[in-house]
Amino acid sequence: MTDQELPNGFTGFSRRKPEGFVSAHDAMGGRSPLTDGPGAFGARPRTAASAAPSAYEAASAAFGDGAEAAFQYARDHARPDEGGPAQFDPDKLRLIPALDRRWAWTEVDLNAVRHNVTAVKQRLSAGVRLMAVVKADAYGHGAVRVAKTALNSGADYLGVATVDEAIELREALVNAPILVLSQPPQAAIPLLLAYKVMPSVYTPDFAIQYAETADAYGMRAPYHLAVNTGMNRIGVRHDEVVEFMGQVSFHRALDLVGTFTHFATADSTETLDFQIQVKRFIEAVSALNVAGIDPGIVHAANTAAAVRFPDVHFDMVRLGVGLYGLHPSPVTRPMIDLRPVMSVHARITDVRTVPMSEGVSYGMNYRSPGSVKICTVPVGYADGLRRGLSGRTDVILRGQRCRQVGNICMDQCMFEVDMRTYANRQKLDPQIGDEVLLVGREGNSIVTIDDMANTLGTINYEVAIGFGHRMPRLYV
């Protein structure tokens, strides 16, 4: 390949140098900034003439033992090439833990998952199954680990939203039945069959194509029939289910494994719309039975209905938000003990005293009142800490709530620590590296996902999922 053929405008600098070009390595007399000179990894002792502290000394002063470990790693694993700068072993670099690459993480309490599954299972009659809904990467908690924990705790089925979510579970050797809770595109049918994943079905075209593809491979085409009882999102209309089955059930490969609907208002105090949906669903299932069609596993209850209405447990309930210790509404709080699964943590990356009246963060809509220290943590709205929470949420430092201040940035946010002395409160002295809790409980202080959702005027589902996008997870 010529220089002109290299993609994206890159040229072959490794094979030719522009006229007058001098590399940094040559300019330093053959020394490497990674292995030679003040501030280098593995640096030799400085002479008296070198007054500035080395990078190692500066980092050690700021980060303590963490810097020692990082610099020791560099000294141990740099591999000098003959006549060139030191190079690092990529395999060794990959072993540096995610929590040491960025001081922000979520903790997922798998014991809480076990508790929540057990708490719901105890409300079910013998023989009623439980589906653990792990869509959206288990609501931001990590689908594979949560799915395995739920199954080991008594769940029978798994529910996902997309084919790729199902494939992720199969490739992690999860062998339980998996239902995609909507009808995928027809082009995804070979993936359903290859990975043994059941789709929801509600259009004849998809059902026939699914059956034809399965038959061509000598396979069955199992599915769950989605019934629209009033939410009007997906599904065959409740009074047309027999007609629909007449259009598709002739195909020898199709296998109706289950029939389900979804409640729009099971979490509301007003139950009229809920009761209408229940009546329509029962009539639809009865119509299938009268027509000689076995509806398979009948399921309708989401978390709210599973907790509030035992009469709609049918053959299986679907545990979604409750699996993660979050309540679908205040109505369910006194009815069942659910334990939050997620907490959000960070370490302080900067501490500074900001003079009175000086601003903090974009827009400077917060001004220092004086006698405070402003601390920065590396969590922002790209990590799920929504910008709408700016100045409206707290963090917990050593068991005390501290006010978040200034606009939350994409990757960072700030909070203030009052440095004044109070008779009834221990004075805090924040330091770089101190752990801070953004969601969770420490002592008598607590910040919850529900608090944030209420402040934002949204639901806890949305907030929880946001925290699962970028931060590493620690399973405890």
PDB file of C-alpha atoms in Angstrom, residues 173-441:
ATOM      1  CA  LEU A 173     -24.293 -19.622  28.965  1.00  0.00           C
ATOM      2  CA  VAL A 174     -27.685 -18.692  30.384  1.00  0.00           C
ATOM      3  CA  ASN A 175     -29.943 -21.589  29.404  1.00  0.00           C
ATOM      4  CA  ALA A 176     -33.322 -20.578  30.852  1.00  0.00           C
ATOM      5  CA  PRO A 177     -36.296 -19.793  28.579  1.00  0.00           C
ATOM      6  CA  ILE A 178     -35.995 -16.241  27.213  1.00  0.00           C
ATOM      7  CA  LEU A 179     -38.910 -14.223  25.871  1.00  0.00           C
ATOM      8  CA  VAL A 180     -38.448 -11.097  23.753  1.00  0.00           C
ATOM      9  CA  LEU A 181     -41.276  -8.907  25.019  1.00  0.00           C
ATOM     10  CA  SER A 182     -42.063  -7.511  21.578  1.00  0.00           C
ATOM     11  CA  GLN A 183     -42.098  -8.775  18.017  1.00  0.00           C
ATOM     12  CA  PRO A 184     -38.649  -8.434  16.370  1.00  0.00           C
ATOM     13  CA  PRO A 185     -38.070  -7.648  12.676  1.00  0.00           C
ATOM     14  CA  GLN A 186     -38.441 -10.610  10.340  1.00  0.00           C
ATOM     15  CA  ALA A 187     -34.760 -10.409   9.415  1.00  0.00           C
ATOM     16  CA  ALA A 188     -33.920 -11.416  12.999  1.00  0.00           C
ATOM     17  CA  ILE A 189     -35.806 -14.719  12.803  1.00  0.00           C
ATOM     18  CA  PRO A 190     -32.680 -16.858  12.109  1.00  0.00           C
ATOM     19  CA  LEU A 191     -31.138 -15.415  15.281  1.00  0.00           C
ATOM     20  CA  LEU A 192     -34.193 -16.388  17.312  1.00  0.00           C
ATOM     21  CA  LEU A 193     -33.936 -19.957  16.095  1.00  0.00           C
ATOM     22  CA  ALA A 194     -30.162 -20.234  16.373  1.00  0.00           C
ATOM     23  CA  TYR A 195     -30.097 -18.941  19.948  1.00  0.00           C
ATOM     24  CA  LYS A 196     -33.375 -20.601  20.994  1.00  0.00           C
ATOM     25  CA  VAL A 197     -35.115 -17.364  21.918  1.00  0.00           C
ATOM     26  CA  MET A 198     -38.911 -16.980  21.876  1.00  0.00           C
ATOM     27  CA  PRO A 199     -40.493 -13.891  20.317  1.00  0.00           C
ATOM     28  CA  SER A 200     -43.754 -12.197  21.126  1.00  0.00           C
ATOM     29  CA  VAL A 201     -46.024 -12.468  18.093  1.00  0.00           C
ATOM     30  CA  TYR A 202     -48.950 -10.310  17.004  1.00  0.00           C
ATOM     31  CA  THR A 203     -48.897 -10.024  13.185  1.00  0.00           C
ATOM     32  CA  PRO A 204     -49.707 -12.843  10.741  1.00  0.00           C
ATOM     33  CA  ASP A 205     -46.855 -11.997   8.369  1.00  0.00           C
ATOM     34  CA  PHE A 206     -44.243 -12.399  11.079  1.00  0.00           C
ATOM     35  CA  ALA A 207     -45.853 -15.586  12.428  1.00  0.00           C
ATOM     36  CA  ILE A 208     -45.875 -17.294   9.024  1.00  0.00           C
ATOM     37  CA  GLN A 209     -42.333 -16.215   8.139  1.00  0.00           C
ATOM     38  CA  TYR A 210     -41.134 -17.412  11.556  1.00  0.00           C
ATOM     39  CA  ALA A 211     -42.812 -20.763  11.019  1.00  0.00           C
ATOM     40  CA  GLU A 212     -41.530 -21.150   7.456  1.00  0.00           C
ATOM     41  CA  THR A 213     -37.944 -20.436   8.484  1.00  0.00           C
ATOM     42  CA  ALA A 214     -38.150 -22.846  11.404  1.00  0.00           C
ATOM     43  CA  ASP A 215     -39.667 -25.555   9.194  1.00  0.00           C
ATOM     44  CA  ALA A 216     -36.875 -25.143   6.661  1.00  0.00           C
ATOM     45  CA  TYR A 217     -34.382 -25.980   9.420  1.00  0.00           C
ATOM     46  CA  GLY A 218     -36.482 -28.827  10.770  1.00  0.00           C
ATOM     47  CA  MET A 219     -37.229 -26.879  13.968  1.00  0.00           C
ATOM     48  CA  ARG A 220     -40.251 -25.785  15.979  1.00  0.00           C
ATOM     49  CA  ALA A 221     -41.197 -22.089  16.202  1.00  0.00           C
ATOM     50  CA  PRO A 222     -42.221 -21.407  19.826  1.00  0.00           C
ATOM     51  CA  TYR A 223     -43.757 -18.030  20.663  1.00  0.00           C
ATOM     52  CA  HIS A 224     -45.944 -16.098  23.106  1.00  0.00           C
ATOM     53  CA  LEU A 225     -49.083 -14.404  21.807  1.00  0.00           C
ATOM     54  CA  ALA A 226     -49.270 -10.736  22.828  1.00  0.00           C
ATOM     55  CA  VAL A 227     -52.812  -9.523  23.509  1.00  0.00           C
ATOM     56  CA  ASN A 228     -53.814  -5.853  23.473  1.00  0.00           C
ATOM     57  CA  THR A 229     -56.361  -5.363  26.255  1.00  0.00           C
ATOM     58  CA  GLY A 230     -56.311  -1.575  26.277  1.00  0.00           C
ATOM     59  CA  MET A 231     -52.770  -0.262  26.596  1.00  0.00           C
ATOM     60  CA  ASN A 232     -52.677  -0.007  22.774  1.00  0.00           C
ATOM     61  CA  ARG A 233     -48.950  -0.437  22.436  1.00  0.00           C
ATOM     62  CA  ILE A 234     -48.568  -3.892  20.890  1.00  0.00           C
ATOM     63  CA  GLY A 235     -50.621  -7.056  20.577  1.00  0.00           C
ATOM     64  CA  VAL A 236     -53.574  -8.656  18.860  1.00  0.00           C
ATOM     65  CA  ARG A 237     -56.803  -6.910  19.871  1.00  0.00           C
ATOM     66  CA  HIS A 238     -58.443  -8.813  22.728  1.00  0.00           C
ATOM     67  CA  ASP A 239     -61.632  -9.604  20.779  1.00  0.00           C
ATOM     68  CA  GLU A 240     -59.735 -10.779  17.674  1.00  0.00           C
ATOM     69  CA  VAL A 241     -57.434 -13.433  19.147  1.00  0.00           C
ATOM     70  CA  VAL A 242     -59.391 -16.423  17.811  1.00  0.00           C
ATOM     71  CA  GLU A 243     -59.539 -14.895  14.348  1.00  0.00           C
ATOM     72  CA  PHE A 244     -55.777 -14.258  14.479  1.00  0.00           C
ATOM     73  CA  MET A 245     -55.035 -17.826  15.512  1.00  0.00           C
ATOM     74  CA  GLY A 246     -57.195 -19.049  12.630  1.00  0.00           C
ATOM     75  CA  GLN A 247     -54.876 -17.193  10.257  1.00  0.00           C
ATOM     76  CA  VAL A 248     -51.650 -18.730  11.561  1.00  0.00           C
ATOM     77  CA  SER A 249     -52.249 -21.859  13.619  1.00  0.00           C
ATOM     78  CA  PHE A 250     -52.490 -24.127  10.559  1.00  0.00           C
ATOM     79  CA  HIS A 251     -48.707 -24.047  10.227  1.00  0.00           C
ATOM     80  CA  ARG A 252     -47.171 -27.211  11.619  1.00  0.00           C
ATOM     81  CA  ALA A 253     -44.029 -25.499  12.940  1.00  0.00           C
ATOM     82  CA  LEU A 254     -45.764 -22.879  15.105  1.00  0.00           C
ATOM     83  CA  ASP A 255     -45.918 -23.645  18.794  1.00  0.00           C
ATOM     84  CA  LEU A 256     -47.992 -21.368  21.058  1.00  0.00           C
ATOM     85  CA  VAL A 257     -46.102 -21.509  24.364  1.00  0.00           C
ATOM     86  CA  GLY A 258     -47.760 -18.600  26.166  1.00  0.00           C
ATOM     87  CA  THR A 259     -50.349 -15.830  26.034  1.00  0.00           C
ATOM     88  CA  PHE A 260     -49.907 -12.483  27.777  1.00  0.00           C
ATOM     89  CA  THR A 261     -50.960  -8.888  28.144  1.00  0.00           C
ATOM     90  CA  HIS A 262     -49.534  -5.851  29.926  1.00  0.00           C
ATOM     91  CA  PHE A 263     -51.305  -3.637  32.441  1.00  0.00           C
ATOM     92  CA  ALA A 264     -51.068   0.121  32.012  1.00  0.00           C
ATOM     93  CA  THR A 265     -52.349   1.164  35.458  1.00  0.00           C
ATOM     94  CA  ALA A 266     -51.643  -1.648  37.913  1.00  0.00           C
ATOM     95  CA  ASP A 267     -49.602   0.829  39.968  1.00  0.00           C
ATOM     96  CA  SER A 268     -52.404   3.417  40.240  1.00  0.00           C
ATOM     97  CA  THR A 269     -54.733   3.927  43.166  1.00  0.00           C
ATOM     98  CA  GLU A 270     -57.632   4.140  40.712  1.00  0.00           C
ATOM     99  CA  THR A 271     -58.304   0.600  39.450  1.00  0.00           C
ATOM    100  CA  LEU A 272     -61.147   0.996  36.917  1.00  0.00           C
ATOM    101  CA  ASP A 273     -58.917   0.805  33.818  1.00  0.00           C
ATOM    102  CA  PHE A 274     -56.985  -2.065  35.392  1.00  0.00           C
ATOM    103  CA  GLN A 275     -60.181  -4.035  35.997  1.00  0.00           C
ATOM    104  CA  ILE A 276     -61.292  -3.443  32.406  1.00  0.00           C
ATOM    105  CA  GLN A 277     -58.004  -4.874  31.129  1.00  0.00           C
ATOM    106  CA  VAL A 278     -58.296  -7.882  33.428  1.00  0.00           C
ATOM    107  CA  LYS A 279     -61.814  -8.623  32.186  1.00  0.00           C
ATOM    108  CA  ARG A 280     -60.784  -8.356  28.550  1.00  0.00           C
ATOM    109  CA  PHE A 281     -57.774 -10.614  29.040  1.00  0.00           C
ATOM    110  CA  ILE A 282     -59.751 -13.311  30.831  1.00  0.00           C
ATOM    111  CA  GLU A 283     -62.335 -13.245  28.041  1.00  0.00           C
ATOM    112  CA  ALA A 284     -59.615 -13.520  25.383  1.00  0.00           C
ATOM    113  CA  VAL A 285     -58.014 -16.524  27.077  1.00  0.00           C
ATOM    114  CA  SER A 286     -61.438 -18.138  27.545  1.00  0.00           C
ATOM    115  CA  ALA A 287     -62.202 -17.635  23.848  1.00  0.00           C
ATOM    116  CA  LEU A 288     -58.984 -19.459  22.939  1.00  0.00           C
ATOM    117  CA  ASN A 289     -59.907 -22.362  25.193  1.00  0.00           C
ATOM    118  CA  VAL A 290     -63.434 -22.563  23.747  1.00  0.00           C
ATOM    119  CA  ALA A 291     -61.930 -22.661  20.258  1.00  0.00           C
ATOM    120  CA  GLY A 292     -59.787 -25.617  21.303  1.00  0.00           C
ATOM    121  CA  ILE A 293     -56.556 -23.610  21.364  1.00  0.00           C
ATOM    122  CA  ASP A 294     -54.283 -24.121  24.350  1.00  0.00           C
ATOM    123  CA  PRO A 295     -53.076 -20.632  25.405  1.00  0.00           C
ATOM    124  CA  GLY A 296     -50.004 -22.106  27.099  1.00  0.00           C
ATOM    125  CA  ILE A 297     -48.467 -20.117  29.969  1.00  0.00           C
ATOM    126  CA  VAL A 298     -50.890 -17.301  30.781  1.00  0.00           C
ATOM    127  CA  HIS A 299     -49.223 -14.213  32.270  1.00  0.00           C
ATOM    128  CA  ALA A 300     -50.140 -10.586  32.837  1.00  0.00           C
ATOM    129  CA  ALA A 301     -48.932  -9.356  36.230  1.00  0.00           C
ATOM    130  CA  ASN A 302     -46.049  -6.906  36.351  1.00  0.00           C
ATOM    131  CA  THR A 303     -44.429  -6.018  39.695  1.00  0.00           C
ATOM    132  CA  ALA A 304     -47.328  -3.830  40.814  1.00  0.00           C
ATOM    133  CA  ALA A 305     -49.984  -6.394  39.931  1.00  0.00           C
ATOM    134  CA  ALA A 306     -47.934  -9.253  41.401  1.00  0.00           C
ATOM    135  CA  VAL A 307     -47.819  -7.424  44.739  1.00  0.00           C
ATOM    136  CA  ARG A 308     -51.332  -5.949  44.782  1.00  0.00           C
ATOM    137  CA  PHE A 309     -53.602  -8.390  42.930  1.00  0.00           C
ATOM    138  CA  PRO A 310     -53.131 -12.143  43.566  1.00  0.00           C
ATOM    139  CA  ASP A 311     -56.117 -12.896  41.311  1.00  0.00           C
ATOM    140  CA  VAL A 312     -54.088 -11.987  38.207  1.00  0.00           C
ATOM    141  CA  HIS A 313     -51.016 -14.100  38.940  1.00  0.00           C
ATOM    142  CA  PHE A 314     -52.346 -16.728  36.493  1.00  0.00           C
ATOM    143  CA  ASP A 315     -49.499 -19.103  35.457  1.00  0.00           C
ATOM    144  CA  MET A 316     -46.597 -16.630  35.726  1.00  0.00           C
ATOM    145  CA  VAL A 317     -45.777 -13.127  36.971  1.00  0.00           C
ATOM    146  CA  ARG A 318     -43.208 -10.790  35.461  1.00  0.00           C
ATOM    147  CA  LEU A 319     -40.904  -9.163  38.011  1.00  0.00           C
ATOM    148  CA  GLY A 320     -39.376  -6.013  36.533  1.00  0.00           C
ATOM    149  CA  VAL A 321     -38.603  -2.955  38.606  1.00  0.00           C
ATOM    150  CA  GLY A 322     -39.219  -4.843  41.845  1.00  0.00           C
ATOM    151  CA  LEU A 323     -36.346  -7.170  41.031  1.00  0.00           C
ATOM    152  CA  TYR A 324     -34.048  -4.194  41.593  1.00  0.00           C
ATOM    153  CA  GLY A 325     -35.610  -3.161  44.892  1.00  0.00           C
ATOM    154  CA  LEU A 326     -37.522  -0.250  43.381  1.00  0.00           C
ATOM    155  CA  HIS A 327     -41.247   0.177  43.934  1.00  0.00           C
ATOM    156  CA  PRO A 328     -43.530   0.824  40.964  1.00  0.00           C
ATOM    157  CA  SER A 329     -45.550   3.281  43.069  1.00  0.00           C
ATOM    158  CA  PRO A 330     -46.027   4.394  46.676  1.00  0.00           C
ATOM    159  CA  VAL A 331     -49.024   2.040  46.864  1.00  0.00           C
ATOM    160  CA  THR A 332     -46.779  -1.043  47.050  1.00  0.00           C
ATOM    161  CA  ARG A 333     -44.341   0.256  49.670  1.00  0.00           C
ATOM    162  CA  PRO A 334     -46.205  -0.951  52.749  1.00  0.00           C
ATOM    163  CA  MET A 335     -47.121  -4.232  51.075  1.00  0.00           C
ATOM    164  CA  ILE A 336     -43.707  -5.821  50.474  1.00  0.00           C
ATOM    165  CA  ASP A 337     -40.128  -5.425  51.666  1.00  0.00           C
ATOM    166  CA  LEU A 338     -37.896  -4.775  48.665  1.00  0.00           C
ATOM    167  CA  ARG A 339     -34.205  -3.942  49.011  1.00  0.00           C
ATOM    168  CA  PRO A 340     -32.435  -1.500  46.660  1.00  0.00           C
ATOM    169  CA  VAL A 341     -29.834  -3.283  44.569  1.00  0.00           C
ATOM    170  CA  MET A 342     -27.820  -0.335  43.212  1.00  0.00           C
ATOM    171  CA  SER A 343     -25.669   2.241  44.953  1.00  0.00           C
ATOM    172  CA  VAL A 344     -23.503   4.871  43.227  1.00  0.00           C
ATOM    173  CA  HIS A 345     -20.009   5.726  44.473  1.00  0.00           C
ATOM    174  CA  ALA A 346     -17.152   8.054  43.584  1.00  0.00           C
ATOM    175  CA  ARG A 347     -13.911   9.403  45.017  1.00  0.00           C
ATOM    176  CA  ILE A 348     -13.030  13.056  45.359  1.00  0.00           C
ATOM    177  CA  THR A 349     -10.650  14.212  42.631  1.00  0.00           C
ATOM    178  CA  ASP A 350     -10.235  17.845  43.705  1.00  0.00           C
ATOM    179  CA  VAL A 351     -10.695  19.929  46.864  1.00  0.00           C
ATOM    180  CA  ARG A 352     -10.399  23.702  46.932  1.00  0.00           C
ATOM    181  CA  THR A 353     -11.402  26.670  49.030  1.00  0.00           C
ATOM    182  CA  VAL A 354     -13.419  29.069  46.900  1.00  0.00           C
ATOM    183  CA  PRO A 355     -13.522  32.674  48.125  1.00  0.00           C
ATOM    184  CA  MET A 356     -16.850  34.247  48.930  1.00  0.00           C
ATOM    185  CA  SER A 357     -18.938  35.252  45.888  1.00  0.00           C
ATOM    186  CA  GLU A 358     -16.819  33.340  43.351  1.00  0.00           C
ATOM    187  CA  GLY A 359     -18.782  31.050  41.057  1.00  0.00           C
ATOM    188  CA  VAL A 360     -18.614  27.310  40.494  1.00  0.00           C
ATOM    189  CA  SER A 361     -19.271  25.363  37.270  1.00  0.00           C
ATOM    190  CA  TYR A 362     -20.925  26.382  34.015  1.00  0.00           C
ATOM    191  CA  GLY A 363     -23.130  29.432  34.243  1.00  0.00           C
ATOM    192  CA  MET A 364     -21.817  30.215  37.734  1.00  0.00           C
ATOM    193  CA  ASN A 365     -25.355  30.098  39.091  1.00  0.00           C
ATOM    194  CA  TYR A 366     -23.870  29.017  42.403  1.00  0.00           C
ATOM    195  CA  ARG A 367     -21.679  31.462  44.328  1.00  0.00           C
ATOM    196  CA  SER A 368     -19.520  30.465  47.255  1.00  0.00           C
ATOM    197  CA  PRO A 369     -20.892  31.744  50.589  1.00  0.00           C
ATOM    198  CA  GLY A 370     -17.388  31.456  52.053  1.00  0.00           C
ATOM    199  CA  SER A 371     -16.257  29.031  54.749  1.00  0.00           C
ATOM    200  CA  VAL A 372     -16.825  26.091  52.396  1.00  0.00           C
ATOM    201  CA  LYS A 373     -14.644  23.700  50.466  1.00  0.00           C
ATOM    202  CA  ILE A 374     -15.714  22.749  46.968  1.00  0.00           C
ATOM    203  CA  CYS A 375     -15.073  19.099  46.118  1.00  0.00           C
ATOM    204  CA  THR A 376     -15.175  17.530  42.662  1.00  0.00           C
ATOM    205  CA  VAL A 377     -16.148  13.943  41.841  1.00  0.00           C
ATOM    206  CA  PRO A 378     -15.907  12.348  38.366  1.00  0.00           C
ATOM    207  CA  VAL A 379     -19.623  11.690  37.823  1.00  0.00           C
ATOM    208  CA  GLY A 380     -21.777  13.718  35.463  1.00  0.00           C
ATOM    209  CA  TYR A 381     -24.859  13.551  33.321  1.00  0.00           C
ATOM    210  CA  ALA A 382     -23.149  11.165  30.881  1.00  0.00           C
ATOM    211  CA  ASP A 383     -23.057   8.742  33.820  1.00  0.00           C
ATOM    212  CA  GLY A 384     -26.728   9.139  34.705  1.00  0.00           C
ATOM    213  CA  LEU A 385     -26.502  11.998  37.199  1.00  0.00           C
ATOM    214  CA  ARG A 386     -29.018  14.092  35.321  1.00  0.00           C
ATOM    215  CA  ARG A 387     -28.287  17.770  34.770  1.00  0.00           C
ATOM    216  CA  GLY A 388     -31.755  18.596  36.063  1.00  0.00           C
ATOM    217  CA  LEU A 389     -30.544  17.571  39.533  1.00  0.00           C
ATOM    218  CA  SER A 390     -28.060  20.455  39.628  1.00  0.00           C
ATOM    219  CA  GLY A 391     -28.260  22.053  43.060  1.00  0.00           C
ATOM    220  CA  ARG A 392     -31.181  19.771  43.936  1.00  0.00           C
ATOM    221  CA  THR A 393     -29.507  16.638  45.263  1.00  0.00           C
ATOM    222  CA  ASP A 394     -27.009  15.705  47.963  1.00  0.00           C
ATOM    223  CA  VAL A 395     -24.018  13.420  48.286  1.00  0.00           C
ATOM    224  CA  ILE A 396     -22.947  11.589  51.428  1.00  0.00           C
ATOM    225  CA  LEU A 397     -19.449  12.015  52.809  1.00  0.00           C
ATOM    226  CA  ARG A 398     -18.550  10.093  55.978  1.00  0.00           C
ATOM    227  CA  GLY A 399     -22.184   9.693  56.877  1.00  0.00           C
ATOM    228  CA  GLN A 400     -23.102  13.355  56.386  1.00  0.00           C
ATOM    229  CA  ARG A 401     -25.177  14.813  53.581  1.00  0.00           C
ATOM    230  CA  CYS A 402     -23.440  17.523  51.561  1.00  0.00           C
ATOM    231  CA  ARG A 403     -25.175  19.716  48.993  1.00  0.00           C
ATOM    232  CA  GLN A 404     -24.325  19.280  45.329  1.00  0.00           C
ATOM    233  CA  VAL A 405     -23.603  22.733  43.898  1.00  0.00           C
ATOM    234  CA  GLY A 406     -23.222  24.272  40.482  1.00  0.00           C
ATOM    235  CA  ASN A 407     -24.411  22.823  37.203  1.00  0.00           C
ATOM    236  CA  ILE A 408     -23.692  19.123  36.821  1.00  0.00           C
ATOM    237  CA  CYS A 409     -21.225  18.712  33.945  1.00  0.00           C
ATOM    238  CA  MET A 410     -21.009  15.877  31.434  1.00  0.00           C
ATOM    239  CA  ASP A 411     -18.318  13.989  33.352  1.00  0.00           C
ATOM    240  CA  GLN A 412     -17.993  15.728  36.729  1.00  0.00           C
ATOM    241  CA  CYS A 413     -19.917  17.538  39.412  1.00  0.00           C
ATOM    242  CA  MET A 414     -19.126  19.485  42.556  1.00  0.00           C
ATOM    243  CA  PHE A 415     -20.436  19.589  46.095  1.00  0.00           C
ATOM    244  CA  GLU A 416     -19.774  21.855  49.036  1.00  0.00           C
ATOM    245  CA  VAL A 417     -18.537  20.989  52.510  1.00  0.00           C
ATOM    246  CA  ASP A 418     -19.372  23.548  55.202  1.00  0.00           C
ATOM    247  CA  MET A 419     -16.176  24.167  57.150  1.00  0.00           C
ATOM    248  CA  ARG A 420     -17.858  26.019  60.001  1.00  0.00           C
ATOM    249  CA  THR A 421     -18.003  24.337  63.401  1.00  0.00           C
ATOM    250  CA  TYR A 422     -21.352  23.235  64.796  1.00  0.00           C
ATOM    251  CA  ALA A 423     -21.938  21.826  68.257  1.00  0.00           C
ATOM    252  CA  ASN A 424     -24.122  18.977  67.028  1.00  0.00           C
ATOM    253  CA  ARG A 425     -22.169  18.012  63.907  1.00  0.00           C
ATOM    254  CA  GLN A 426     -18.734  16.578  63.293  1.00  0.00           C
ATOM    255  CA  LYS A 427     -16.604  18.841  61.143  1.00  0.00           C
ATOM    256  CA  LEU A 428     -15.538  17.278  57.870  1.00  0.00           C
ATOM    257  CA  ASP A 429     -12.095  17.658  56.333  1.00  0.00           C
ATOM    258  CA  PRO A 430     -12.474  16.355  52.761  1.00  0.00           C
ATOM    259  CA  GLN A 431      -9.397  14.972  51.023  1.00  0.00           C
ATOM    260  CA  ILE A 432      -8.662  13.842  47.499  1.00  0.00           C
ATOM    261  CA  GLY A 433      -9.421  10.129  47.328  1.00  0.00           C
ATOM    262  CA  ASP A 434     -12.203  10.176  49.946  1.00  0.00           C
ATOM    263  CA  GLU A 435     -15.169   8.015  48.966  1.00  0.00           C
ATOM    264  CA  VAL A 436     -18.504   9.727  48.373  1.00  0.00           C
ATOM    265  CA  LEU A 437     -21.936   8.127  48.044  1.00  0.00           C
ATOM    266  CA  LEU A 438     -24.232   9.619  45.408  1.00  0.00           C
ATOM    267  CA  VAL A 439     -26.964   6.981  45.775  1.00  0.00           C
ATOM    268  CA  GLY A 440     -27.260   4.759  48.809  1.00  0.00           C
ATOM    269  CA  ARG A 441     -27.221   4.760  52.594  1.00  0.00           C
TER     270      ARG A 441
END
